[in-house]
Amino acid sequence: MTLAIGLFLGLIIAIIRVYKVPVLSQISVAFVSVIRGTPILVQLYVTYFGIIRSVVYGQKRN
């Protein structure tokens, strides 16, 4: 599942950068530089403690 999501996002970002869509190209460059510039452990912490926990706690409230 993760491989499919990564492949899809990578393909979309590559297409945007190749065709040089003005606004989306700048956003994709910023996204790639943020992902490449942060350590993988920080990304894992943000994913687990930020995104996943907020989704789980959001479902428990309802």
PDB file of C-alpha atoms in Angstrom:
ATOM      1  CA  MET A   1       0.000   0.000   0.000  1.00  0.00           C
ATOM      2  CA  THR A   2       2.755   2.430   0.912  1.00  0.00           C
ATOM      3  CA  LEU A   3       4.659   1.607  -2.249  1.00  0.00           C
ATOM      4  CA  ALA A   4       1.588   2.367  -4.359  1.00  0.00           C
ATOM      5  CA  ILE A   5       0.987   5.702  -2.620  1.00  0.00           C
ATOM      6  CA  GLY A   6       4.651   6.696  -2.950  1.00  0.00           C
ATOM      7  CA  LEU A   7       4.711   5.691  -6.603  1.00  0.00           C
ATOM      8  CA  PHE A   8       1.541   7.665  -7.306  1.00  0.00           C
ATOM      9  CA  LEU A   9       2.786  10.803  -5.505  1.00  0.00           C
ATOM     10  CA  GLY A  10       6.198  10.563  -7.151  1.00  0.00           C
ATOM     11  CA  LEU A  11       4.648  10.192 -10.579  1.00  0.00           C
ATOM     12  CA  ILE A  12       2.347  13.181 -10.069  1.00  0.00           C
ATOM     13  CA  ILE A  13       5.205  15.356  -8.779  1.00  0.00           C
ATOM     14  CA  ALA A  14       7.460  14.282 -11.659  1.00  0.00           C
ATOM     15  CA  ILE A  15       4.793  15.110 -14.239  1.00  0.00           C
ATOM     16  CA  ILE A  16       4.218  18.517 -12.653  1.00  0.00           C
ATOM     17  CA  ARG A  17       7.948  19.275 -12.705  1.00  0.00           C
ATOM     18  CA  VAL A  18       8.463  18.053 -16.290  1.00  0.00           C
ATOM     19  CA  TYR A  19       5.574  20.069 -17.727  1.00  0.00           C
ATOM     20  CA  LYS A  20       6.516  23.076 -15.558  1.00  0.00           C
ATOM     21  CA  VAL A  21       3.054  24.003 -14.320  1.00  0.00           C
ATOM     22  CA  PRO A  22       3.769  27.433 -12.770  1.00  0.00           C
ATOM     23  CA  VAL A  23       2.183  27.299  -9.320  1.00  0.00           C
ATOM     24  CA  LEU A  24       2.216  23.531  -8.866  1.00  0.00           C
ATOM     25  CA  SER A  25       5.873  23.336  -9.872  1.00  0.00           C
ATOM     26  CA  GLN A  26       6.847  25.703  -7.069  1.00  0.00           C
ATOM     27  CA  ILE A  27       4.761  23.736  -4.577  1.00  0.00           C
ATOM     28  CA  SER A  28       6.326  20.456  -5.683  1.00  0.00           C
ATOM     29  CA  VAL A  29       9.844  21.899  -5.388  1.00  0.00           C
ATOM     30  CA  ALA A  30       9.066  23.083  -1.844  1.00  0.00           C
ATOM     31  CA  PHE A  31       7.545  19.707  -0.917  1.00  0.00           C
ATOM     32  CA  VAL A  32      10.535  17.761  -2.224  1.00  0.00           C
ATOM     33  CA  SER A  33      13.039  20.050  -0.503  1.00  0.00           C
ATOM     34  CA  VAL A  34      11.200  19.726   2.836  1.00  0.00           C
ATOM     35  CA  ILE A  35      11.020  15.935   2.559  1.00  0.00           C
ATOM     36  CA  ARG A  36      14.678  15.652   1.520  1.00  0.00           C
ATOM     37  CA  GLY A  37      15.812  18.152   4.170  1.00  0.00           C
ATOM     38  CA  THR A  38      14.272  16.564   7.247  1.00  0.00           C
ATOM     39  CA  PRO A  39      15.638  13.426   8.875  1.00  0.00           C
ATOM     40  CA  ILE A  40      13.546  10.289   8.391  1.00  0.00           C
ATOM     41  CA  LEU A  41      13.099   9.890  12.152  1.00  0.00           C
ATOM     42  CA  VAL A  42      11.472  13.333  12.377  1.00  0.00           C
ATOM     43  CA  GLN A  43       9.146  12.399   9.500  1.00  0.00           C
ATOM     44  CA  LEU A  44       8.192   9.169  11.271  1.00  0.00           C
ATOM     45  CA  TYR A  45       7.500  11.022  14.539  1.00  0.00           C
ATOM     46  CA  VAL A  46       5.319  13.573  12.771  1.00  0.00           C
ATOM     47  CA  THR A  47       3.460  10.834  10.918  1.00  0.00           C
ATOM     48  CA  TYR A  48       2.841   8.684  13.994  1.00  0.00           C
ATOM     49  CA  PHE A  49       2.280  11.270  16.707  1.00  0.00           C
ATOM     50  CA  GLY A  50       0.705  13.950  14.540  1.00  0.00           C
ATOM     51  CA  ILE A  51      -1.370  12.496  11.750  1.00  0.00           C
ATOM     52  CA  ILE A  52      -2.226   9.005  12.983  1.00  0.00           C
ATOM     53  CA  ARG A  53      -2.994   9.976  16.548  1.00  0.00           C
ATOM     54  CA  SER A  54      -5.248  12.838  15.454  1.00  0.00           C
ATOM     55  CA  VAL A  55      -7.191  10.481  13.177  1.00  0.00           C
ATOM     56  CA  VAL A  56      -7.541   7.824  15.899  1.00  0.00           C
ATOM     57  CA  TYR A  57      -8.562  10.338  18.560  1.00  0.00           C
ATOM     58  CA  GLY A  58     -10.948  12.007  16.122  1.00  0.00           C
ATOM     59  CA  GLN A  59     -12.718   8.692  15.538  1.00  0.00           C
ATOM     60  CA  LYS A  60     -12.962   7.909  19.252  1.00  0.00           C
ATOM     61  CA  ARG A  61     -14.752  11.194  19.961  1.00  0.00           C
ATOM     62  CA  ASN A  62     -17.666  10.354  17.692  1.00  0.00           C
TER      63      ASN A  62
END
